[in-house]
Short mmCIF file of C-alpha atoms and ligand atoms in Angstrom, two decimals:
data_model
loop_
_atom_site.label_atom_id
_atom_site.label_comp_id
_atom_site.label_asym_id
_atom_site.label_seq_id
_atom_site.Cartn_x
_atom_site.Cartn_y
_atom_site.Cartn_z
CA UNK A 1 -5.01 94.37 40.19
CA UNK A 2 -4.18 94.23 43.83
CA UNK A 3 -4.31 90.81 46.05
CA UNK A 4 -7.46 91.27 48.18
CA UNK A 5 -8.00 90.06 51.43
CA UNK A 6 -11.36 89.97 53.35
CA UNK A 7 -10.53 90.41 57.37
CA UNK A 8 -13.58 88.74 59.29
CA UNK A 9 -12.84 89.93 62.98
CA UNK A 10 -15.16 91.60 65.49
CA UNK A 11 -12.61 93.06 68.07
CA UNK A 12 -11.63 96.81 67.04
CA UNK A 13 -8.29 97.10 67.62
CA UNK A 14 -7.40 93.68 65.90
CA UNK A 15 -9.50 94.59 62.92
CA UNK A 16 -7.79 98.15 62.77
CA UNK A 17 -3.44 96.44 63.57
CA UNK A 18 -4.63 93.57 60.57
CA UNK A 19 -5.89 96.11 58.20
CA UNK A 20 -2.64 98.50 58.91
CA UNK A 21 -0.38 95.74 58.48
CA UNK A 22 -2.18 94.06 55.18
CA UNK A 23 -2.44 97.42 53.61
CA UNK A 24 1.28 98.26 54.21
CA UNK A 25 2.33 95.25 52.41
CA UNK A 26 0.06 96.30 49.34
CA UNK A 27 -2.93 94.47 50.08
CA UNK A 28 -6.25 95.61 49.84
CA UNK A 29 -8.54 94.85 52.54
CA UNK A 30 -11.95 94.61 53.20
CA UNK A 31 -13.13 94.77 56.93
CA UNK A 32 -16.60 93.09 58.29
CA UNK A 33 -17.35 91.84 61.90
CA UNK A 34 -20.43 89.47 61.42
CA UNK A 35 -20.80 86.41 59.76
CA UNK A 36 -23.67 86.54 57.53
CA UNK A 37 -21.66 89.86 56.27
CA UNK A 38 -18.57 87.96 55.42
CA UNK A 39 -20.47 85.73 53.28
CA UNK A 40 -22.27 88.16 51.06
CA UNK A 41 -19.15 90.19 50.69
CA UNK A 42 -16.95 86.92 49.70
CA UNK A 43 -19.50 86.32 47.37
CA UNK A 44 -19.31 89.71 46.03
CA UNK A 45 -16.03 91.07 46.64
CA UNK A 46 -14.34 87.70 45.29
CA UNK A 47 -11.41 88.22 48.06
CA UNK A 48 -8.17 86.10 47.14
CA UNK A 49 -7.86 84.90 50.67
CA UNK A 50 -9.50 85.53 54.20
CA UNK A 51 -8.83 85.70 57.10
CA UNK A 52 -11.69 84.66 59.53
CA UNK A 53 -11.90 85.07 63.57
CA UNK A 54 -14.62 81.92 64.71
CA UNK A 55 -16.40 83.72 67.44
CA UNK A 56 -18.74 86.32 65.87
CA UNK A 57 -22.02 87.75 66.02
CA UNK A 58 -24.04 86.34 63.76
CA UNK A 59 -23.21 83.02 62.03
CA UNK A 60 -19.58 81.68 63.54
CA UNK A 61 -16.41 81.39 61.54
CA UNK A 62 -16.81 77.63 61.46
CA UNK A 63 -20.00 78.02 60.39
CA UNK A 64 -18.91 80.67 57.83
CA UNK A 65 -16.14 78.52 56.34
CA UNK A 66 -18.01 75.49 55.95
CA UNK A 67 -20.65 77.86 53.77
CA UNK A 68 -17.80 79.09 51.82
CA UNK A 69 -16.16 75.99 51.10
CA UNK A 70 -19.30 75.04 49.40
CA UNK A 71 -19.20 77.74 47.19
CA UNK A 72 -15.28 78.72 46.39
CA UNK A 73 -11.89 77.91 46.68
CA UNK A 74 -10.73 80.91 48.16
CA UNK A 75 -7.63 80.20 51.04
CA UNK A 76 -9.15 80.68 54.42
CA UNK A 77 -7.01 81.86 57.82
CA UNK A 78 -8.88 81.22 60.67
CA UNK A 79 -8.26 82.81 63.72
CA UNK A 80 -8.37 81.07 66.90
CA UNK A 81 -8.70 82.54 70.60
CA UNK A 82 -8.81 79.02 72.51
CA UNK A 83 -6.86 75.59 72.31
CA UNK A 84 -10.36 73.74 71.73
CA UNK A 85 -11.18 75.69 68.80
CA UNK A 86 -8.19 73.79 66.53
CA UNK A 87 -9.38 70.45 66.50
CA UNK A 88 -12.41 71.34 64.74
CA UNK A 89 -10.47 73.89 62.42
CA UNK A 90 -7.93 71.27 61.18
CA UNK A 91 -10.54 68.61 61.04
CA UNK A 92 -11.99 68.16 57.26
CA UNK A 93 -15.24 69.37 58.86
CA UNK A 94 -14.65 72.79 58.48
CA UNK A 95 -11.78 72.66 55.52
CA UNK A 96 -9.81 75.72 56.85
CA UNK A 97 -6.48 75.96 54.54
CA UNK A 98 -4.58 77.63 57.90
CA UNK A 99 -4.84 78.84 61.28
CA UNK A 100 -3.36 81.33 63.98
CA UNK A 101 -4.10 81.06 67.32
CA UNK A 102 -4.21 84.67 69.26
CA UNK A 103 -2.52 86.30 70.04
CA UNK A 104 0.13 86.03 67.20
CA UNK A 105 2.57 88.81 65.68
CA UNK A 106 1.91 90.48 62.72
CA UNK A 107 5.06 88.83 61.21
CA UNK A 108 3.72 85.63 61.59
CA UNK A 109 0.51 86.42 60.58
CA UNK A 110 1.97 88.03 56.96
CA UNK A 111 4.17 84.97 56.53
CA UNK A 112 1.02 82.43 56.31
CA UNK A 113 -0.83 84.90 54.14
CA UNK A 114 1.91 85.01 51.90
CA UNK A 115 2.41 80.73 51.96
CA UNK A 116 -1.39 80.32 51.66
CA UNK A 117 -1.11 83.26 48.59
CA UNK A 118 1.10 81.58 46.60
CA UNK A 119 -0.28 78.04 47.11
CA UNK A 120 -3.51 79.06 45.83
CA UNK A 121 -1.45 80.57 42.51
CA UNK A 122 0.58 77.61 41.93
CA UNK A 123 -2.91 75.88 42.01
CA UNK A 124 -4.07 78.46 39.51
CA UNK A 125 -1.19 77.80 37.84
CA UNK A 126 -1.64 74.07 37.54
CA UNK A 127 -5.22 74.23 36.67
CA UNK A 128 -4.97 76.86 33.29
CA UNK A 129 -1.68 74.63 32.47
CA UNK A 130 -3.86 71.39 32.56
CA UNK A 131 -6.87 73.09 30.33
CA UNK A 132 -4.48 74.53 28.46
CA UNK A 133 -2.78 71.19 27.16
CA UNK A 134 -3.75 67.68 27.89
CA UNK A 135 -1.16 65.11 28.70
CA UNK A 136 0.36 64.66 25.32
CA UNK A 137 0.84 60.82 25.48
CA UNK A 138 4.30 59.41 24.17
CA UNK A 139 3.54 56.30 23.00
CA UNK A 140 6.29 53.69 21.25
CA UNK A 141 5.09 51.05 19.10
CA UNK A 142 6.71 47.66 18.01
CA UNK A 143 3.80 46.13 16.25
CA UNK A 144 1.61 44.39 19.06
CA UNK A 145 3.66 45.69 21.59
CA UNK A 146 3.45 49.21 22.96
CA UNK A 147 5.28 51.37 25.42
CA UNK A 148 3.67 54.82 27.11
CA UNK A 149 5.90 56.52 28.26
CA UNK A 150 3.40 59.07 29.88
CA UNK A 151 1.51 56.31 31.49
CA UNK A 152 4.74 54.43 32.60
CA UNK A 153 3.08 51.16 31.33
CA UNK A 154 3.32 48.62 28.52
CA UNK A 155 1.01 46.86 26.24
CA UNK A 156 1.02 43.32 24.68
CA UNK A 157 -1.96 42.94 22.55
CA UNK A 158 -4.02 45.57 24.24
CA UNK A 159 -3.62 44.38 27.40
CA UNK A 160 -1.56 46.06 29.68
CA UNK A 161 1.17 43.88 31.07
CA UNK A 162 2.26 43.93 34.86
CA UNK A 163 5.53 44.97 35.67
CA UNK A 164 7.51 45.46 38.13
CA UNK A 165 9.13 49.58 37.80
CA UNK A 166 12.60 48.03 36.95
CA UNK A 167 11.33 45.94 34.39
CA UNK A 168 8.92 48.71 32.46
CA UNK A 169 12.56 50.79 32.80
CA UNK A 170 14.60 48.13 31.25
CA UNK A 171 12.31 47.86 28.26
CA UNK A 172 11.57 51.35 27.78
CA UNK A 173 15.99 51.84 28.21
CA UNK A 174 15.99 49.01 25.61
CA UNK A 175 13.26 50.18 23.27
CA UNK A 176 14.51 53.50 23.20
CA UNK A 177 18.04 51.98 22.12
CA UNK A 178 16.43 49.63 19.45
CA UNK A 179 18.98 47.78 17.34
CA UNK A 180 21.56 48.82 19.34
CA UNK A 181 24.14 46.08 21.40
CA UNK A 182 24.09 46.96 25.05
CA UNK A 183 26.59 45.79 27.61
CA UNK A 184 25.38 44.30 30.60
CA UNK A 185 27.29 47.11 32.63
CA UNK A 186 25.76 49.59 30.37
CA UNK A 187 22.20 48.66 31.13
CA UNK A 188 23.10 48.18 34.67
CA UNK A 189 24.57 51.71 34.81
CA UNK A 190 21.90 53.75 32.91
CA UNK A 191 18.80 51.99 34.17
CA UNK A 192 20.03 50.87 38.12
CA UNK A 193 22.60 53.43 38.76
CA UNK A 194 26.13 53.86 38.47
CA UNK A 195 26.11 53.39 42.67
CA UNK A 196 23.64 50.34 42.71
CA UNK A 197 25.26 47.72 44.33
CA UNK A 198 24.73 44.72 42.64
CA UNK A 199 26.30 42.63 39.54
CA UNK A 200 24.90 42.58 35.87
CA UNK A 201 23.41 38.84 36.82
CA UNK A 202 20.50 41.65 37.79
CA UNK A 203 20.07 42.41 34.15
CA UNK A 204 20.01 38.50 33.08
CA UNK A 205 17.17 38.04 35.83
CA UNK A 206 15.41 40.75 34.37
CA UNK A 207 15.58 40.03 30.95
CA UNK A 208 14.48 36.77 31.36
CA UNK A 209 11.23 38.03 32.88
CA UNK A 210 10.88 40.58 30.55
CA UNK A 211 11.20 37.88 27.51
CA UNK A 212 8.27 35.60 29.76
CA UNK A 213 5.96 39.02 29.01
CA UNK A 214 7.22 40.10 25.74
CA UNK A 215 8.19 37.36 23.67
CA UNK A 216 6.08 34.65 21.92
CA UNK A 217 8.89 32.03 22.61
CA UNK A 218 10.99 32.98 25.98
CA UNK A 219 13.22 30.04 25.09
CA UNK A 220 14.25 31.40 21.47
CA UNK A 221 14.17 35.20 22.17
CA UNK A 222 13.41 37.74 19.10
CA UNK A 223 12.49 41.08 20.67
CA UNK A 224 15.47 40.99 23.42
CA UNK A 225 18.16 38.89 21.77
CA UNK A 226 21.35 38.26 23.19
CA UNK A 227 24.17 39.29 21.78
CA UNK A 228 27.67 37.44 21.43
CA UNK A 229 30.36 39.29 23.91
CA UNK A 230 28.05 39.86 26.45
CA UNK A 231 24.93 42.63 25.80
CA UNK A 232 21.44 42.84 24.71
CA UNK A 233 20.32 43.98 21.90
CA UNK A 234 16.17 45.13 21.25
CA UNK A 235 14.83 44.38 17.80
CA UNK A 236 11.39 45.77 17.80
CA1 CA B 1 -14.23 87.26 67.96
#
């Protein structure tokens, strides 16, 4: 099925140079001149974008777009003739996606149609993806504690525990290395950077507020235990 586009304009020739140059590319156009006809045929003709000139006989195009946005989603161009016009086309009032002011060349004018095309299919896109599947939520447990990864946050006891980003990082790096010994240099590497500039007494302040959340004793450490020869090691 071809990409539709409804052309809302009331001067001939502009009307008649838009619909050549939409058609050429493949589109398939519909043509109307008065507001209250632009509606019924949006509602109708369920256009993938259009393009909509503000002063027209009938309703205007702000008027027009404001009705529309009500109803549909559908990308809308506006056209503007005068400077004035633009402040009330980019204000949320109206909720225009784009405009042009005239005159404008034809290249211009396909380029936007093309931008506004695919941002409305990428939005498509996004919205069948997120029906499709919900957020599958990767969750790691160690008894009361628990990491989601989806969620970027961590739970002690069913209540979530505030961290700073480094920290939730360092315990997820950690948890997701349990039993292992890391180096100091090792954490500092995979979890800061290999270019942060800093020294591994940045991991030792972080444990040591990551044991004040996590451990029922900071002082004698059994989650995050410290391992002889200078590492960490996570133990659930
Ligand atoms: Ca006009």
């Amino acid at each position: 099925m071809s990409t539709r586009i409804l052309i809302v304009e009331d001067e001939p020739a502009l009307q008649e140079t838009l619909a050549y140059n939409l058609q050429k590319e493949g589109y398939e156009v519909h043509v109307t001149a008065d507001g209250y006809q632009a509606l019924e045929t949006a509602r109708f003709w369920t256009p993938d974008l259009i393009l909509l000139d503000i002063m027209l006989p009938g309703l205007d195009g702000f008027e027009v777009c404001r009705r529309l946005r009500r109803e549909m989603n559908t990308p809308v161009l506006m056209l503007t003739a005068r400077d004035d016009e633009i402040d009330r086309v980019v204000g949320l009032e109206v909720g225009a996606d784009d405009y042009l002011t005239k005159p404008f060349s034809m290249r211009e004018l396909l380029a936007r149609v093309k931008a506004q095309l695919r941002r409305a299919q990428l939005l498509r896109d996004e919205i069948v993806r997120s029906a499709a599947a919900p957020a599958p939520q990767e969750i790691l447990t160690f008894e009361n504690l628990t990491i989601n990864i989806t969620r970027r946050e961590a739970m002690l006891n069913g209540q979530i525990l505030p961290m700073k980003p480094k920290e939730y990082e360092l315990l997820l790096f950690l948890a997701q290395h349990r039993g292992q010994m890391l180096s100091r240099e090792f954490i500092l590497e995979r979890v800061w950077g290999w270019d942060y500039i800093g020294n591994s007494r940045t991991v030792d302040v972080h444990i040591r507020w990551l044991r004040q959340k996590i451990e029922k004793n900071p002082a004698k450490p059994e989650r995050i235990v410290t391992v002889r020869g200078g590492g960490y090691r996570f133990e659930g």
